[in-house]
Short mmCIF file of C-alpha atoms in Angstrom, two decimals:
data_model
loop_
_atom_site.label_atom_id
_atom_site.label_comp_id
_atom_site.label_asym_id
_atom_site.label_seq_id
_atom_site.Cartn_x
_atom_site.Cartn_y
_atom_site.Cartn_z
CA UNK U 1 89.74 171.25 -25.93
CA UNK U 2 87.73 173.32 -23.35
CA UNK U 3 87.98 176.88 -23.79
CA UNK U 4 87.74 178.75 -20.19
CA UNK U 5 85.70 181.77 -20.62
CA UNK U 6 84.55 184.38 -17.93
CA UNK U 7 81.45 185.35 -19.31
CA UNK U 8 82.04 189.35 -18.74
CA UNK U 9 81.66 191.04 -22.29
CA UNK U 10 79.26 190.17 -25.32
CA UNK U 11 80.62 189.46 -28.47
CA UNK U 12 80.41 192.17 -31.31
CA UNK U 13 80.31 192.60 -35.18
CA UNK U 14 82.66 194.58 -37.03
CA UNK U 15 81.59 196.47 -39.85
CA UNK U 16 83.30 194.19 -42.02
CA UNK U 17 81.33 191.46 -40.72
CA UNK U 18 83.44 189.50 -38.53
CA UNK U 19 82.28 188.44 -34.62
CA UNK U 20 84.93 189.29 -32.71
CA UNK U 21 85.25 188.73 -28.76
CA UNK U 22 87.85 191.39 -27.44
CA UNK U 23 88.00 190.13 -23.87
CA UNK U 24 88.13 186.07 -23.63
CA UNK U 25 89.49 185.05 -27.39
CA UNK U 26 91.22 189.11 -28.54
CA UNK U 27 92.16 188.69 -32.43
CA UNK U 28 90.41 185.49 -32.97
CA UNK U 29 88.97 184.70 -36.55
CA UNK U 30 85.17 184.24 -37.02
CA UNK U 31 84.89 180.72 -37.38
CA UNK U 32 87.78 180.16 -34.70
CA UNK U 33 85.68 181.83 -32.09
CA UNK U 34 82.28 180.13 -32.90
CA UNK U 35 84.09 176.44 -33.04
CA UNK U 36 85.55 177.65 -29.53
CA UNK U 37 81.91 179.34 -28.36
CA UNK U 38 80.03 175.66 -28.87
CA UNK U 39 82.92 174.25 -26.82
CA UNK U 40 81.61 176.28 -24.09
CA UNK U 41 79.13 174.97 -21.15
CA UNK U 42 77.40 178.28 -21.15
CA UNK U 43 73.75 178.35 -18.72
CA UNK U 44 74.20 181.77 -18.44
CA UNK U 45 75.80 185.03 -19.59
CA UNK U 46 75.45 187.93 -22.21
CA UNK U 47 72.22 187.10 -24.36
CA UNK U 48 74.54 187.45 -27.82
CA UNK U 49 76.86 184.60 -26.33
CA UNK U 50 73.85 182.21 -25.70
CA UNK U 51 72.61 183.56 -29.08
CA UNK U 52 75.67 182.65 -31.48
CA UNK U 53 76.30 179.42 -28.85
CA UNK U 54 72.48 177.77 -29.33
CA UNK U 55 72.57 178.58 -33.15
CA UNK U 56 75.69 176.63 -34.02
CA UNK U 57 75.60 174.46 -31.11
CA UNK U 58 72.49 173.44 -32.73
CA UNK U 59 73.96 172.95 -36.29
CA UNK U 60 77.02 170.69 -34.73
CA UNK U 61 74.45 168.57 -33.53
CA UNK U 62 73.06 168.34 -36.75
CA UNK U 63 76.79 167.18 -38.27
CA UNK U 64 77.44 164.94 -35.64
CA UNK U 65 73.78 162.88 -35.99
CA UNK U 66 75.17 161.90 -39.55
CA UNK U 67 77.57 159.55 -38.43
CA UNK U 68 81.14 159.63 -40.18
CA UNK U 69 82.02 161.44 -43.14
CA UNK U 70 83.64 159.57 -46.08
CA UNK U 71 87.31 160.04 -46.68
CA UNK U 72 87.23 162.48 -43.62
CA UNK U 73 85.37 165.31 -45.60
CA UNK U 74 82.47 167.05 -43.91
CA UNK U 75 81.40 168.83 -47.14
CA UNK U 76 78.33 166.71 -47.99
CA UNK U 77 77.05 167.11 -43.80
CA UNK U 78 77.79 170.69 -44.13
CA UNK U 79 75.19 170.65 -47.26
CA UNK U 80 72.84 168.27 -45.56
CA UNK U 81 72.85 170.40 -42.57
CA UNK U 82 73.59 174.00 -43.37
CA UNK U 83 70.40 176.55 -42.81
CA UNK U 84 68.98 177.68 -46.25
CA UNK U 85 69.71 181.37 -47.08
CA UNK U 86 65.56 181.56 -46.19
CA UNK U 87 66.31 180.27 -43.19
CA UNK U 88 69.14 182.60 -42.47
CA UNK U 89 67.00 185.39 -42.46
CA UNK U 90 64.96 184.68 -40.21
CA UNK U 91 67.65 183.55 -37.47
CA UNK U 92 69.01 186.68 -38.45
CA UNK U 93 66.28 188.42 -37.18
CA UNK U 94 65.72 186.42 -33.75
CA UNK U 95 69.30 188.09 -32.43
CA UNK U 96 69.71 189.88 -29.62
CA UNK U 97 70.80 193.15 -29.37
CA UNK U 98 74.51 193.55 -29.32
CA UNK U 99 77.28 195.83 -30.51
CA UNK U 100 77.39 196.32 -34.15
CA UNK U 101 73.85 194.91 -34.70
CA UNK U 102 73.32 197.32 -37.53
CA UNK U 103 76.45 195.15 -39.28
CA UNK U 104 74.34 192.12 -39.20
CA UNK U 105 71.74 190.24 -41.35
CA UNK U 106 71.17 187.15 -43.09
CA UNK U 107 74.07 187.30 -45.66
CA UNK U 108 76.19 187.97 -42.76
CA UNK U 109 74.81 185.06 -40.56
CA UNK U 110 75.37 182.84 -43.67
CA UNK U 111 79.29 183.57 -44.05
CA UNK U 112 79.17 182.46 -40.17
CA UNK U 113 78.46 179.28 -41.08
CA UNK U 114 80.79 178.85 -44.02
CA UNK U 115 83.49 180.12 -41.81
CA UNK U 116 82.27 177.67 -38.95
CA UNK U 117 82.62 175.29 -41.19
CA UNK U 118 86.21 176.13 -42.34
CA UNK U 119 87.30 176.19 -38.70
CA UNK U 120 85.42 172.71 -37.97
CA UNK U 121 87.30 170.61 -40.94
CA UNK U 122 90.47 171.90 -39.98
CA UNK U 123 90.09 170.98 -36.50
CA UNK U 124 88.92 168.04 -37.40
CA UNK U 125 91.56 167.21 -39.96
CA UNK U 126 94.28 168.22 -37.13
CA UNK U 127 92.82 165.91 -34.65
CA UNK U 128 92.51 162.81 -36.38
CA UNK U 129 90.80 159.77 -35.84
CA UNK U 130 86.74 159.08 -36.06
CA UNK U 131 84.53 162.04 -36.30
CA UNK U 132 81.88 160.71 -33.38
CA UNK U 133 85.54 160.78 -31.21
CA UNK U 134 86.79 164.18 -32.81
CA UNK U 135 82.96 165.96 -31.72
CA UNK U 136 82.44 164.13 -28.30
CA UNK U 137 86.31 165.26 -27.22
CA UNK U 138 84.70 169.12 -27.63
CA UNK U 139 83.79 168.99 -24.39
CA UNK U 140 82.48 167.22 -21.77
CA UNK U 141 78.80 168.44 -22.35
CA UNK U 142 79.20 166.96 -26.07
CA UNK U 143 80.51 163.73 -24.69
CA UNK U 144 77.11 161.20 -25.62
CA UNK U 145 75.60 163.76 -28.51
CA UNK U 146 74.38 161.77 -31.06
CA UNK U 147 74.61 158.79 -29.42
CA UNK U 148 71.27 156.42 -28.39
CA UNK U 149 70.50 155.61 -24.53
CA UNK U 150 68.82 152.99 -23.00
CA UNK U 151 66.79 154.09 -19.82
CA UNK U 152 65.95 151.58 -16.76
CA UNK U 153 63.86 153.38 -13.97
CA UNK U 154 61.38 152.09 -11.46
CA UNK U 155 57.52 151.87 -12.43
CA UNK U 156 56.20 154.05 -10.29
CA UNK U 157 52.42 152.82 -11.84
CA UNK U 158 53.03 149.23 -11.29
CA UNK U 159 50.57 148.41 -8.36
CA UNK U 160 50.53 144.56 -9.18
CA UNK U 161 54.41 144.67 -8.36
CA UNK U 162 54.84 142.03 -11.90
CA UNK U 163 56.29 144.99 -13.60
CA UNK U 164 58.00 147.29 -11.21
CA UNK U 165 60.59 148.58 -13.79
CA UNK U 166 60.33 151.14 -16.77
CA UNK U 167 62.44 150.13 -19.98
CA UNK U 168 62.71 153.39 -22.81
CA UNK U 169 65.08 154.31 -25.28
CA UNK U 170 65.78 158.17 -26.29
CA UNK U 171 68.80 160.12 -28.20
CA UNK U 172 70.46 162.86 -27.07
CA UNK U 173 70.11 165.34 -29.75
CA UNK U 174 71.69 168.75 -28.00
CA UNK U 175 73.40 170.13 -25.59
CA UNK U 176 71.53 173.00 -23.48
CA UNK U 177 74.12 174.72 -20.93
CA UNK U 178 76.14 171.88 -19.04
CA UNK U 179 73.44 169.58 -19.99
CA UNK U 180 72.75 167.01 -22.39
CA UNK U 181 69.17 166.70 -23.54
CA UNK U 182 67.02 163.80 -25.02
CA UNK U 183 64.43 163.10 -27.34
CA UNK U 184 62.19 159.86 -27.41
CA UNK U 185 63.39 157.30 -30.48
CA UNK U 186 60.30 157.97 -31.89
CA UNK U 187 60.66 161.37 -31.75
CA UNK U 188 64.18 161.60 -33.09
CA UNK U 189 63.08 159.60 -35.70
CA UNK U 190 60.39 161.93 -37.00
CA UNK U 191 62.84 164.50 -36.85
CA UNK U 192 65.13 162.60 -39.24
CA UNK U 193 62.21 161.72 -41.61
CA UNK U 194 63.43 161.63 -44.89
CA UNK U 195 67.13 161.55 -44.26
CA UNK U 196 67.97 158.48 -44.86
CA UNK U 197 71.77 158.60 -43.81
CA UNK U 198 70.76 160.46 -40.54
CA UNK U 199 68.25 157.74 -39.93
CA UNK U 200 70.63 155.00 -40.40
CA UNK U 201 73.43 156.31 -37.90
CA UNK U 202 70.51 156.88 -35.49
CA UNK U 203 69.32 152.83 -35.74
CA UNK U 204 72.54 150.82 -36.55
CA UNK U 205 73.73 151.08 -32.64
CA UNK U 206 70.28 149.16 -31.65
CA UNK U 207 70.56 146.65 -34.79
CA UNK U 208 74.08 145.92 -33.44
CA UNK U 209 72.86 145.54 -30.07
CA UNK U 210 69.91 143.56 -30.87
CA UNK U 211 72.29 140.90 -32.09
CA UNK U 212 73.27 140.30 -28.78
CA UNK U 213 70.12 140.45 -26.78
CA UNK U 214 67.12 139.12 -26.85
CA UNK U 215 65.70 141.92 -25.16
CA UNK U 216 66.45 144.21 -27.86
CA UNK U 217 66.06 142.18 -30.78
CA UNK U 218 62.24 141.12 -29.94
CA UNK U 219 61.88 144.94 -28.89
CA UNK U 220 62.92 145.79 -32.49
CA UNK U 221 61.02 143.24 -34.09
CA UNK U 222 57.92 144.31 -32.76
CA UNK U 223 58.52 147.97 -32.70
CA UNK U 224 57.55 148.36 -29.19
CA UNK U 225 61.43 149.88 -28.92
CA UNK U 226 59.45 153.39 -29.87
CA UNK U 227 57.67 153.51 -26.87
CA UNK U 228 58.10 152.98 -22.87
CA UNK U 229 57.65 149.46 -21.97
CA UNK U 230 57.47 148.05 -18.18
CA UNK U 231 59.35 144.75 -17.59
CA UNK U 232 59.40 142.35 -14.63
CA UNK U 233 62.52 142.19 -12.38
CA UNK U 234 63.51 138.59 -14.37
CA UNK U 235 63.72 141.09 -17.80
CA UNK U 236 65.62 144.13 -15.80
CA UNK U 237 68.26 141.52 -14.57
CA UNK U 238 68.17 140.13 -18.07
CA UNK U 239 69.28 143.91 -19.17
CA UNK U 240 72.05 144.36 -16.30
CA UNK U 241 73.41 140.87 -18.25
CA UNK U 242 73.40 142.66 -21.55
CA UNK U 243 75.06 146.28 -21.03
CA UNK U 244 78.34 145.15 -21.67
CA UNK U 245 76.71 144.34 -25.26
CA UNK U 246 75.30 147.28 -25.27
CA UNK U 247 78.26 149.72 -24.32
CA UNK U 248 80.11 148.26 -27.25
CA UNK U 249 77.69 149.30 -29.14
CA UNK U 250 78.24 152.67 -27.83
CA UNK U 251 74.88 153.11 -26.31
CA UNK U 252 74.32 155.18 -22.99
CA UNK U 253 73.15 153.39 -20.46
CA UNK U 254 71.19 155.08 -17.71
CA UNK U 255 70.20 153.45 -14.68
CA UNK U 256 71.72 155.93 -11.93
CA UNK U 257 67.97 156.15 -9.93
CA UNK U 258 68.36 152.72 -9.36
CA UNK U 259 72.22 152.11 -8.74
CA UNK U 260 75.58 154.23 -8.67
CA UNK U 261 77.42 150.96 -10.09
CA UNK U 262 75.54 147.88 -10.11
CA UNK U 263 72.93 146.37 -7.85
CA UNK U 264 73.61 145.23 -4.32
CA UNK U 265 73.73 141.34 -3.79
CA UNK U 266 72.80 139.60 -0.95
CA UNK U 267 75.95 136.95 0.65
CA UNK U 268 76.27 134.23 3.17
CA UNK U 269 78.50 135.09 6.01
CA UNK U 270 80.62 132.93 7.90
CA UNK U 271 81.38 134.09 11.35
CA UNK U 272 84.52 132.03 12.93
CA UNK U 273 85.41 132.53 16.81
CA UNK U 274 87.67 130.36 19.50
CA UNK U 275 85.67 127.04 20.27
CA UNK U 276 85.24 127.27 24.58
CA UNK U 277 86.78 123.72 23.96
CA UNK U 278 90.51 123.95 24.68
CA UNK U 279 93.24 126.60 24.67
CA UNK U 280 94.14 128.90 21.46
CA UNK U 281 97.39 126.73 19.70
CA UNK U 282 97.66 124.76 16.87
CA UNK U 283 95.34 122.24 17.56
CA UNK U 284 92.61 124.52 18.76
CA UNK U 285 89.33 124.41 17.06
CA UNK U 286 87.16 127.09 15.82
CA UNK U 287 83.22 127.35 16.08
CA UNK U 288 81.15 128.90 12.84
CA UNK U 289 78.15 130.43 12.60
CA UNK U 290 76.05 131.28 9.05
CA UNK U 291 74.05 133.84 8.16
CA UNK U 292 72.92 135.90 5.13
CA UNK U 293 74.02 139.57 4.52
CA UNK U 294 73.05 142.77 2.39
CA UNK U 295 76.06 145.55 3.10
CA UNK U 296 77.20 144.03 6.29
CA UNK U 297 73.64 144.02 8.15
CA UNK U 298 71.84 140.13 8.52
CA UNK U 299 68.75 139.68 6.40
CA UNK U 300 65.94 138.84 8.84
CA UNK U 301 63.95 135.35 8.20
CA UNK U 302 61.15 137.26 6.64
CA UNK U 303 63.85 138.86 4.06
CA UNK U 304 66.26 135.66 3.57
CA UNK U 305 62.84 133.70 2.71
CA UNK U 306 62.06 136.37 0.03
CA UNK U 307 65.02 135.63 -1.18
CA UNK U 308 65.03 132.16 -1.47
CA UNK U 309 61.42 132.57 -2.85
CA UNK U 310 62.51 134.83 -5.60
CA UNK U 311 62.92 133.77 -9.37
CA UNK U 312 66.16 135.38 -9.90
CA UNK U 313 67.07 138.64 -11.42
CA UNK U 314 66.29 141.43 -9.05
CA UNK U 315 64.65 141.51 -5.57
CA UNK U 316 63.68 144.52 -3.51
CA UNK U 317 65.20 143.95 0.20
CA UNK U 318 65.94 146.32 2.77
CA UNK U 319 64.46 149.95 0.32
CA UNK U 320 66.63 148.56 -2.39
CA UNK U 321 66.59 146.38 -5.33
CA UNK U 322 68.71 143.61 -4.88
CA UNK U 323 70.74 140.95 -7.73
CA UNK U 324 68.68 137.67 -6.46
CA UNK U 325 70.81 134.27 -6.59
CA UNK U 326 68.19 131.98 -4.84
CA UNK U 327 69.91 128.99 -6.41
CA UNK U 328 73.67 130.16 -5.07
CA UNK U 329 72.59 131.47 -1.81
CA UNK U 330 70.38 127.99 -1.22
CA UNK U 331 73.04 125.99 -2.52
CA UNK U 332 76.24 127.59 -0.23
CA UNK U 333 73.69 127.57 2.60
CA UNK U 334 73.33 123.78 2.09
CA UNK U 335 76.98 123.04 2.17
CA UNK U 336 77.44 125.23 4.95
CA UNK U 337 74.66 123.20 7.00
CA UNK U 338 76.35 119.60 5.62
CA UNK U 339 79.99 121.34 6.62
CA UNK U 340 78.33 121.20 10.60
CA UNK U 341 76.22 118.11 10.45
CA UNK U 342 80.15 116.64 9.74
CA UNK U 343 82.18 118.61 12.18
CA UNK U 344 79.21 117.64 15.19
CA UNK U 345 80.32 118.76 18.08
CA UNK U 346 83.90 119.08 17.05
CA UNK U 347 84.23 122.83 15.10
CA UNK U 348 86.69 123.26 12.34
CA UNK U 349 90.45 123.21 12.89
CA UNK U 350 92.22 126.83 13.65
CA UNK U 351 94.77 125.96 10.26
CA UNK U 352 91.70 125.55 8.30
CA UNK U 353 89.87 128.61 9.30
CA UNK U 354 92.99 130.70 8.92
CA UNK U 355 92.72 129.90 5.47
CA UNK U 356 88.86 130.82 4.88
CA UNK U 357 89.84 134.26 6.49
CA UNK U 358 92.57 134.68 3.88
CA UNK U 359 90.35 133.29 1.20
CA UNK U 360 92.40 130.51 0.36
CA UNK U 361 90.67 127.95 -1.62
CA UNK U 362 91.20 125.21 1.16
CA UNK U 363 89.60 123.12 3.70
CA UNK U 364 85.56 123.44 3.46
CA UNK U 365 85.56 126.04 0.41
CA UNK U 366 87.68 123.45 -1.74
CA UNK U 367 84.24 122.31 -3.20
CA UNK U 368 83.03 125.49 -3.50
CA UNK U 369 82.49 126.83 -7.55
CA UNK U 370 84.44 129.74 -8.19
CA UNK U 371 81.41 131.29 -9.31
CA UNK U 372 79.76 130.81 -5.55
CA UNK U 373 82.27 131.84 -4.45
CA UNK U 374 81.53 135.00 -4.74
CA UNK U 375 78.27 135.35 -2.80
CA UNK U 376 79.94 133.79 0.20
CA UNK U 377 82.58 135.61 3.01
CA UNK U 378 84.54 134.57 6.03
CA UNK U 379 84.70 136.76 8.71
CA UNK U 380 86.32 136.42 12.61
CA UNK U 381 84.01 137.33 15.38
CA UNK U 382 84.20 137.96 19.11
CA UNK U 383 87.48 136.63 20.53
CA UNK U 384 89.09 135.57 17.54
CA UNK U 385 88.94 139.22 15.77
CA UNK U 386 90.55 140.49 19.09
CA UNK U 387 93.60 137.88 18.42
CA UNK U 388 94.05 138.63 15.45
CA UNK U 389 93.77 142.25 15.82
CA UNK U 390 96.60 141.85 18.88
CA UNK U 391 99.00 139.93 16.23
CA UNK U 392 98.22 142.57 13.59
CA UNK U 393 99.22 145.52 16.02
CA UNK U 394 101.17 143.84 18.65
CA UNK U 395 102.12 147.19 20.40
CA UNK U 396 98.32 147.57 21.03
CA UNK U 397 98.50 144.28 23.14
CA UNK U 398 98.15 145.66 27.08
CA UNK U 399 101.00 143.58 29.19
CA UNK U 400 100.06 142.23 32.45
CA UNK U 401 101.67 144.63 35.35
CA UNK U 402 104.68 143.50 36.72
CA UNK U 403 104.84 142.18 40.23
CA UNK U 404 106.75 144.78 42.78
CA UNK U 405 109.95 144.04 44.18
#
């Protein structure tokens, strides 16, 4: 529903007391054109736009914090939410200059919002569905207003390294350009003092998710979830556990300082290569060597120790923080070092390590738990890789010259 706009010409009044915008929306009805001027991700451009866009940008926001309407009917928000006529006046009087100023006051601001209004229901009525949906498909800029975000950040303060994450929860009350902006909890709830429908909407999403986390719930319990609180890298893992609990809550999660997805983990490699023990055939045998590995590059013994060391939840290896499975990486580590005690001198057969490559669950990973699986990889090394890169592009395979006649 984004409405592409170039920005060029201000918007006017008419002296019947209509906005109009003659280049980007020509013959467009008042409340029309301010539904389709909030729709707009507008940082910059003629001060009347950014005027009329703030002022019932602002207002939407105001709707949309109230949750959903019963029966679909916005009139009781509207009332809730509209300006008084006091108010009006003096909005009226912060304008900017623009065309047909002497057309406008505060009577004439006020039948702006009624006809906002107007436009808003319909559109809403045509669209369908839930409210929170119908306002966050405005735009992309209105795509978490209203909602509640959970924030995970580094401490930068922590010195004793016990606490070296930030945990704080905010709402994002507006939209300001292309951006949305956020208020603390506590700060959003002052701002809702005394509404009690407004406050509700604004708490239910934690109450649901503090039914699923313990985080959350002894948070809420002890009202410490109104202020920034540092947690150890055990109770930032413990969060990373819970955010699929917490997006179905429909709560924004923010940790993209930390990670772009999710945090890196740390796997054991398997290396396979042609044993120097016999010819390449059937019945040759294949030498392995393990390591451990954060984005293909071997963790030193200083790091891999760490590791091992750690509690769980989240290490810092390498300048980033790490998911920490001491217990998985020990244990594959273990079987890995039983797996040669039993081959001795002997290596693994070629069928067998064919298999690991192609992560079939055969030969030595046949005992391994699904779940381990996944910290553990197979890869072919030295003359091995070059054989099987020769059978994957055979016409890269350089022939032997041919002896002269």
């Amino acid at each position: 529903m984004v409405t592409e706009f170039t920005h060029n010409s201000d918007l006017r009044i008419t002296p019947q007391g209509q906005l109009r915008d003659d280049e980007c929306l020509p013959g467009a009805d008042t409340g029309s054109l301010l539904l389709a001027l909030v729709q707009e991700q507008l940082s910059a451009g003629p001060p009347g736009r950014q005027y009329f866009h703030r002022l019932f940008s602002n207002y939407l926001r105001d709707i949309a914090a109230l949750g959903e309407p019963e029966g679909g009917d916005l009139g009781g928000f509207f009332q809730q939410c509209r300006p008084a006529v006091s108010e009006a006046a003096f909005l009226a009087l912060s304008a900017p200059p623009l065309m047909g100023m002497e057309y406008f006051n505060d009577d004439v601001l006020y039948a702006f919002y009624l006809r906002f209004e107007c436009a808003l229901q319909a559109a809403f009525a045509a669209a369908g569905g839930a409210f929170t949906d119908f306002i966050r498909s405005l735009s992309p800029a209105w795509r978490d207003v209203g909602k509640v975000a959970f924030h995970l950040a580094e401490n930068k303060g922590d010195t004793s390294g016990k606490c070296p994450f930030a945990f704080m929860v905010s709402f994002v009350h507006r939209v300001e350009g292309d951006k949305a902006k956020h208020l603390p909890l506590a700060a959003a709830l002052k701002a809702s003092a005394g509404q009690a429908q407004r406050l509700e909407a604004l708490l239910r999403p934690i109450q649901i998710a503090a039914e699923k986390s313990r985080l959350i719930r002894e948070l809420l319990e002890s009202r410490r979830i109104f202020q920034p609180v540092a947690w150890s890298s055990r109770e930032a893992f413990e969060f990373l556990q819970d955010i699929p609990a917490f997006e179905a809550a429909n709560i924004v999660i923010r940790i993209v300082n930390l990670w772009k997805k999710s945090p890196a983990r740390a796997k054991v490699k398997v290396s396979l290569d042609v044993s120097g023990k016999g010819l390449f055939g059937a019945g040759a045998l294949l030498d392995f060597s393990v390591s451990v590995s954060l984005g293909g590059e071997t963790l030193t013994g200083a790091e891999l120790a760490e590791l091992l060391s750690s509690q769980g939840g989240l290490v810092r290896l390498k300048g980033q923080w790490v998911l920490a499975e001491p217990e998985k990486i020990a244990a594959m580590l273990a079987q890995w070092q039983e797996a040669e005690r039993l081959s001795g001198q002997e290596g693994i057969s070629l069928t067998d390590g064919l298999r690991l490559l192609a992560g079939a669950e055969q030969g030595y990973r046949s005992s391994v738990n699904p779940d381990e699986s996944e910290v553990c990889t197979f890869e072919p090394s030295g003359e091995l890789r070059q054989l099987l890169q020769e059978l994957r592009h055979p016409a890269q395979i350089e022939l032997p010259e041919l002896p002269g006649n």
